[in-house]
PDB file of C-alpha atoms in Angstrom:
ATOM      1  CA  MET I   5      -6.835  20.118 -19.777  1.00 52.00           C
ATOM      2  CA  SER I   6      -5.859  17.661 -17.069  1.00 58.00           C
ATOM      3  CA  ASP I   7      -6.519  18.236 -13.380  1.00 64.00           C
ATOM      4  CA  SER I   8      -3.912  17.089 -10.900  1.00 69.00           C
ATOM      5  CA  THR I   9      -4.815  14.811  -8.025  1.00 67.00           C
ATOM      6  CA  ALA I  10      -4.117  17.705  -5.628  1.00 73.00           C
ATOM      7  CA  ASP I  11      -7.194  19.438  -7.104  1.00 81.00           C
ATOM      8  CA  TYR I  12      -9.412  16.705  -5.667  1.00 84.00           C
ATOM      9  CA  ILE I  13     -10.543  16.080  -2.072  1.00 84.00           C
ATOM     10  CA  THR I  14     -12.280  13.228  -0.255  1.00 85.00           C
ATOM     11  CA  ILE I  15     -15.985  13.064   0.561  1.00 83.00           C
ATOM     12  CA  GLU I  16     -15.197  13.605   4.244  1.00 85.00           C
ATOM     13  CA  GLU I  17     -13.489  16.904   3.390  1.00 85.00           C
ATOM     14  CA  VAL I  18     -16.411  17.897   1.123  1.00 83.00           C
ATOM     15  CA  ALA I  19     -18.910  17.162   3.885  1.00 82.00           C
ATOM     16  CA  ALA I  20     -16.912  19.196   6.423  1.00 81.00           C
ATOM     17  CA  LEU I  21     -16.614  22.163   4.034  1.00 81.00           C
ATOM     18  CA  LEU I  22     -20.306  22.201   3.137  1.00 81.00           C
ATOM     19  CA  ASP I  23     -21.658  21.383   6.617  1.00 79.00           C
ATOM     20  CA  LEU I  24     -23.406  18.287   5.276  1.00 82.00           C
ATOM     21  CA  SER I  25     -23.315  14.599   6.025  1.00 83.00           C
ATOM     22  CA  SER I  26     -21.137  12.456   3.753  1.00 81.00           C
ATOM     23  CA  ARG I  27     -24.252  10.949   2.193  1.00 84.00           C
ATOM     24  CA  GLN I  28     -25.760  14.363   1.409  1.00 82.00           C
ATOM     25  CA  ALA I  29     -22.486  15.654  -0.018  1.00 79.00           C
ATOM     26  CA  SER I  30     -22.007  12.582  -2.232  1.00 79.00           C
ATOM     27  CA  ARG I  31     -25.338  13.260  -3.968  1.00 80.00           C
ATOM     28  CA  TYR I  32     -23.923  16.436  -5.505  1.00 79.00           C
ATOM     29  CA  GLY I  33     -21.469  14.285  -7.486  1.00 78.00           C
ATOM     30  CA  GLN I  34     -23.991  11.738  -8.761  1.00 77.00           C
ATOM     31  CA  GLY I  35     -26.455  11.586 -11.641  1.00 74.00           C
ATOM     32  CA  LYS I  36     -27.159  13.741 -14.694  1.00 76.00           C
ATOM     33  CA  GLY I  37     -27.342  17.030 -12.794  1.00 74.00           C
ATOM     34  CA  ALA I  38     -24.126  16.459 -10.835  1.00 80.00           C
ATOM     35  CA  ARG I  39     -22.603  19.736  -9.656  1.00 79.00           C
ATOM     36  CA  LEU I  40     -19.232  18.294  -8.683  1.00 82.00           C
ATOM     37  CA  ARG I  41     -16.620  16.724 -10.960  1.00 81.00           C
ATOM     38  CA  THR I  42     -15.439  13.401  -9.614  1.00 82.00           C
ATOM     39  CA  ARG I  43     -12.460  11.115 -10.107  1.00 80.00           C
ATOM     40  CA  ARG I  44     -11.893   7.563  -8.948  1.00 81.00           C
ATOM     41  CA  ALA I  45      -8.840   6.754  -6.850  1.00 80.00           C
ATOM     42  CA  GLY I  46      -8.970   3.021  -6.232  1.00 80.00           C
ATOM     43  CA  LYS I  47     -12.254   2.364  -4.451  1.00 81.00           C
ATOM     44  CA  ARG I  48     -12.628   5.993  -3.344  1.00 82.00           C
ATOM     45  CA  ILE I  49     -14.300   8.819  -5.216  1.00 82.00           C
ATOM     46  CA  LEU I  50     -12.606  12.208  -5.058  1.00 86.00           C
ATOM     47  CA  TYR I  51     -14.368  15.536  -5.670  1.00 84.00           C
ATOM     48  CA  HIS I  52     -12.956  18.571  -7.501  1.00 85.00           C
ATOM     49  CA  ARG I  53     -11.858  21.245  -5.005  1.00 85.00           C
ATOM     50  CA  GLY I  54     -12.930  24.200  -7.211  1.00 84.00           C
ATOM     51  CA  ASP I  55     -16.434  22.775  -7.680  1.00 84.00           C
ATOM     52  CA  VAL I  56     -16.766  22.279  -3.923  1.00 82.00           C
ATOM     53  CA  GLU I  57     -15.669  25.878  -3.262  1.00 82.00           C
ATOM     54  CA  SER I  58     -18.203  27.135  -5.830  1.00 81.00           C
ATOM     55  CA  LEU I  59     -20.959  25.047  -4.250  1.00 79.00           C
ATOM     56  CA  GLY I  60     -19.936  26.366  -0.836  1.00 79.00           C
ATOM     57  CA  ARG I  61     -20.313  29.953  -2.093  1.00 78.00           C
ATOM     58  CA  ASP I  62     -23.785  29.039  -3.404  1.00 76.00           C
ATOM     59  CA  PHE I  63     -24.645  27.603   0.017  1.00 72.00           C
ATOM     60  CA  GLN I  64     -23.012  30.661   1.644  1.00 70.00           C
ATOM     61  CA  VAL I  65     -20.783  28.439   3.728  1.00 62.00           C
ATOM     62  CA  ALA I  66     -17.732  30.461   4.809  1.00 52.00           C
ATOM     63  CA  ARG I  67     -15.240  27.636   5.251  1.00 59.00           C
ATOM     64  CA  THR I  68     -12.019  27.422   3.318  1.00 60.00           C
ATOM     65  CA  PRO I  69     -10.682  24.072   2.177  1.00 59.00           C
ATOM     66  CA  PRO I  70      -7.519  22.716   3.732  1.00 62.00           C
ATOM     67  CA  PRO I  71      -4.358  23.140   1.643  1.00 68.00           C
ATOM     68  CA  PRO I  72      -3.424  20.215  -0.605  1.00 69.00           C
ATOM     69  CA  ARG I  73      -1.719  17.404   1.255  1.00 69.00           C
ATOM     70  CA  GLU I  74       1.883  16.625   0.496  1.00 75.00           C
ATOM     71  CA  SER I  75       2.761  12.978   0.562  1.00 69.00           C
ATOM     72  CA  PRO I  76       5.482  12.151   3.094  1.00 70.00           C
ATOM     73  CA  PRO I  77       8.822  10.944   1.747  1.00 71.00           C
ATOM     74  CA  ILE I  78       9.146   7.188   1.462  1.00 64.00           C
ATOM     75  CA  PRO I  79      11.771   5.960   3.935  1.00 63.00           C
ATOM     76  CA  GLU I  80      14.515   3.642   2.825  1.00 63.00           C
ATOM     77  CA  PRO I  81      13.665   0.040   3.724  1.00 56.00           C
ATOM     78  CA  SER I  82      15.701  -1.373   6.563  1.00 54.00           C
ATOM     79  CA  PRO I  83      17.317  -4.727   5.878  1.00 55.00           C
ATOM     80  CA  LEU I  84      15.553  -7.526   7.723  1.00 61.00           C
ATOM     81  CA  LEU I  85      18.410  -9.965   7.290  1.00 64.00           C
ATOM     82  CA  PRO I  86      21.929  -9.222   8.500  1.00 63.00           C
ATOM     83  CA  PRO I  87      24.401  -8.272   5.754  1.00 63.00           C
ATOM     84  CA  LEU I  88      26.515 -11.108   4.402  1.00 64.00           C
ATOM     85  CA  GLU I  89      29.856  -9.420   5.370  1.00 68.00           C
ATOM     86  CA  GLY I  90      32.299 -11.780   3.710  1.00 68.00           C
ATOM     87  CA  ARG I  91      30.121 -14.872   4.052  1.00 69.00           C
ATOM     88  CA  PRO I  92      28.988 -16.631   0.880  1.00 71.00           C
ATOM     89  CA  ASP I  93      25.496 -15.876  -0.357  1.00 71.00           C
ATOM     90  CA  PRO I  94      23.282 -18.709   0.938  1.00 72.00           C
ATOM     91  CA  LEU I  95      21.470 -18.811  -2.392  1.00 73.00           C
ATOM     92  CA  GLU I  96      24.749 -19.795  -4.049  1.00 75.00           C
ATOM     93  CA  VAL I  97      25.515 -22.607  -1.545  1.00 70.00           C
ATOM     94  CA  GLY I  98      24.000 -26.001  -2.288  1.00 76.00           C
ATOM     95  CA  SER I  99      21.166 -26.975  -4.564  1.00 82.00           C
ATOM     96  CA  LEU I 100      17.965 -25.011  -4.967  1.00 88.00           C
ATOM     97  CA  ILE I 101      14.801 -26.255  -3.262  1.00 90.00           C
ATOM     98  CA  SER I 102      11.174 -25.208  -3.611  1.00 91.00           C
ATOM     99  CA  LEU I 103       9.394 -23.305  -0.863  1.00 91.00           C
ATOM    100  CA  SER I 104       7.355 -26.443  -0.120  1.00 92.00           C
ATOM    101  CA  GLU I 105      10.582 -28.366   0.564  1.00 92.00           C
ATOM    102  CA  ALA I 106      11.883 -25.437   2.632  1.00 92.00           C
ATOM    103  CA  ALA I 107       8.666 -25.413   4.666  1.00 93.00           C
ATOM    104  CA  GLU I 108       8.943 -29.128   5.323  1.00 93.00           C
ATOM    105  CA  TYR I 109      12.622 -28.738   6.307  1.00 91.00           C
ATOM    106  CA  ALA I 110      11.880 -25.812   8.665  1.00 90.00           C
ATOM    107  CA  LYS I 111       8.697 -27.474   9.988  1.00 91.00           C
ATOM    108  CA  LEU I 112       6.595 -24.474   8.965  1.00 91.00           C
ATOM    109  CA  GLU I 113       3.618 -24.003   6.667  1.00 92.00           C
ATOM    110  CA  ARG I 114       4.366 -23.200   3.018  1.00 90.00           C
ATOM    111  CA  GLY I 115       2.328 -19.967   3.310  1.00 91.00           C
ATOM    112  CA  THR I 116       4.466 -18.867   6.258  1.00 91.00           C
ATOM    113  CA  ILE I 117       7.660 -19.476   4.287  1.00 91.00           C
ATOM    114  CA  HIS I 118       6.202 -17.561   1.330  1.00 91.00           C
ATOM    115  CA  ASP I 119       5.326 -14.619   3.642  1.00 90.00           C
ATOM    116  CA  TYR I 120       8.903 -14.602   4.981  1.00 90.00           C
ATOM    117  CA  VAL I 121      10.225 -14.441   1.417  1.00 90.00           C
ATOM    118  CA  LYS I 122       7.869 -11.586   0.477  1.00 88.00           C
ATOM    119  CA  LYS I 123       8.816  -9.646   3.642  1.00 87.00           C
ATOM    120  CA  GLY I 124      12.533 -10.176   3.014  1.00 86.00           C
ATOM    121  CA  ARG I 125      13.137 -12.366   6.047  1.00 87.00           C
ATOM    122  CA  LEU I 126      14.197 -15.427   4.042  1.00 89.00           C
ATOM    123  CA  ARG I 127      16.560 -15.203   1.093  1.00 87.00           C
ATOM    124  CA  ALA I 128      14.994 -16.665  -2.035  1.00 89.00           C
ATOM    125  CA  LYS I 129      14.757 -15.946  -5.737  1.00 87.00           C
ATOM    126  CA  LYS I 130      12.114 -16.423  -8.354  1.00 87.00           C
ATOM    127  CA  ILE I 131      12.873 -18.617 -11.332  1.00 85.00           C
ATOM    128  CA  GLY I 132      10.083 -18.343 -13.862  1.00 86.00           C
ATOM    129  CA  SER I 133       6.946 -18.497 -11.752  1.00 87.00           C
ATOM    130  CA  GLN I 134       8.434 -20.511  -8.864  1.00 88.00           C
ATOM    131  CA  TRP I 135      10.200 -19.258  -5.754  1.00 89.00           C
ATOM    132  CA  VAL I 136      13.285 -21.249  -4.763  1.00 90.00           C
ATOM    133  CA  THR I 137      15.742 -21.095  -1.891  1.00 90.00           C
ATOM    134  CA  THR I 138      18.449 -23.328  -0.400  1.00 89.00           C
ATOM    135  CA  TYR I 139      18.865 -25.250   2.820  1.00 90.00           C
ATOM    136  CA  ALA I 140      21.642 -22.795   3.727  1.00 87.00           C
ATOM    137  CA  ALA I 141      19.246 -19.856   3.387  1.00 88.00           C
ATOM    138  CA  VAL I 142      16.667 -21.629   5.568  1.00 89.00           C
ATOM    139  CA  ASP I 143      19.372 -22.398   8.155  1.00 88.00           C
ATOM    140  CA  GLU I 144      20.458 -18.742   8.066  1.00 85.00           C
ATOM    141  CA  TYR I 145      16.865 -17.633   8.741  1.00 86.00           C
ATOM    142  CA  ILE I 146      16.455 -20.136  11.588  1.00 85.00           C
ATOM    143  CA  GLU I 147      19.742 -18.961  13.149  1.00 84.00           C
ATOM    144  CA  SER I 148      18.679 -15.293  12.854  1.00 80.00           C
ATOM    145  CA  ARG I 149      15.509 -16.093  14.837  1.00 77.00           C
ATOM    146  CA  LYS I 150      17.356 -17.670  17.785  1.00 72.00           C
ATOM    147  CA  VAL I 151      17.864 -15.402  20.745  1.00 58.00           C
TER     148      VAL I 151
END
């Protein structure tokens, strides 16, 4: 039987429910005699809500856990570059250049150019394991930055 992630709460919530410090509360989920089921979520350890409620009854702590959190909807990403609107795609104009060549052309560091590509500020595409762009795409980015 699989527990959903909503059945688990953070150590901060456990500590608040049991009137303990985070360190004291975490000990109930460790070792052979652990009284709380745990689950890893990345670097964090989550504790089973039902086990915490049961432990709270044993401690005679009269707090109720907060309701499960609902994750907020993910908003649609806003375009960082203006739409092409009838203009040719800059990645189709001219020959392809590496990001190192683009950085040299724009007088920027290669890492900065790579960050702009990852954030969607500079049009580029990945061919195999290498990112490439064109001089036209770099010019378009430079023009979009002028005020």
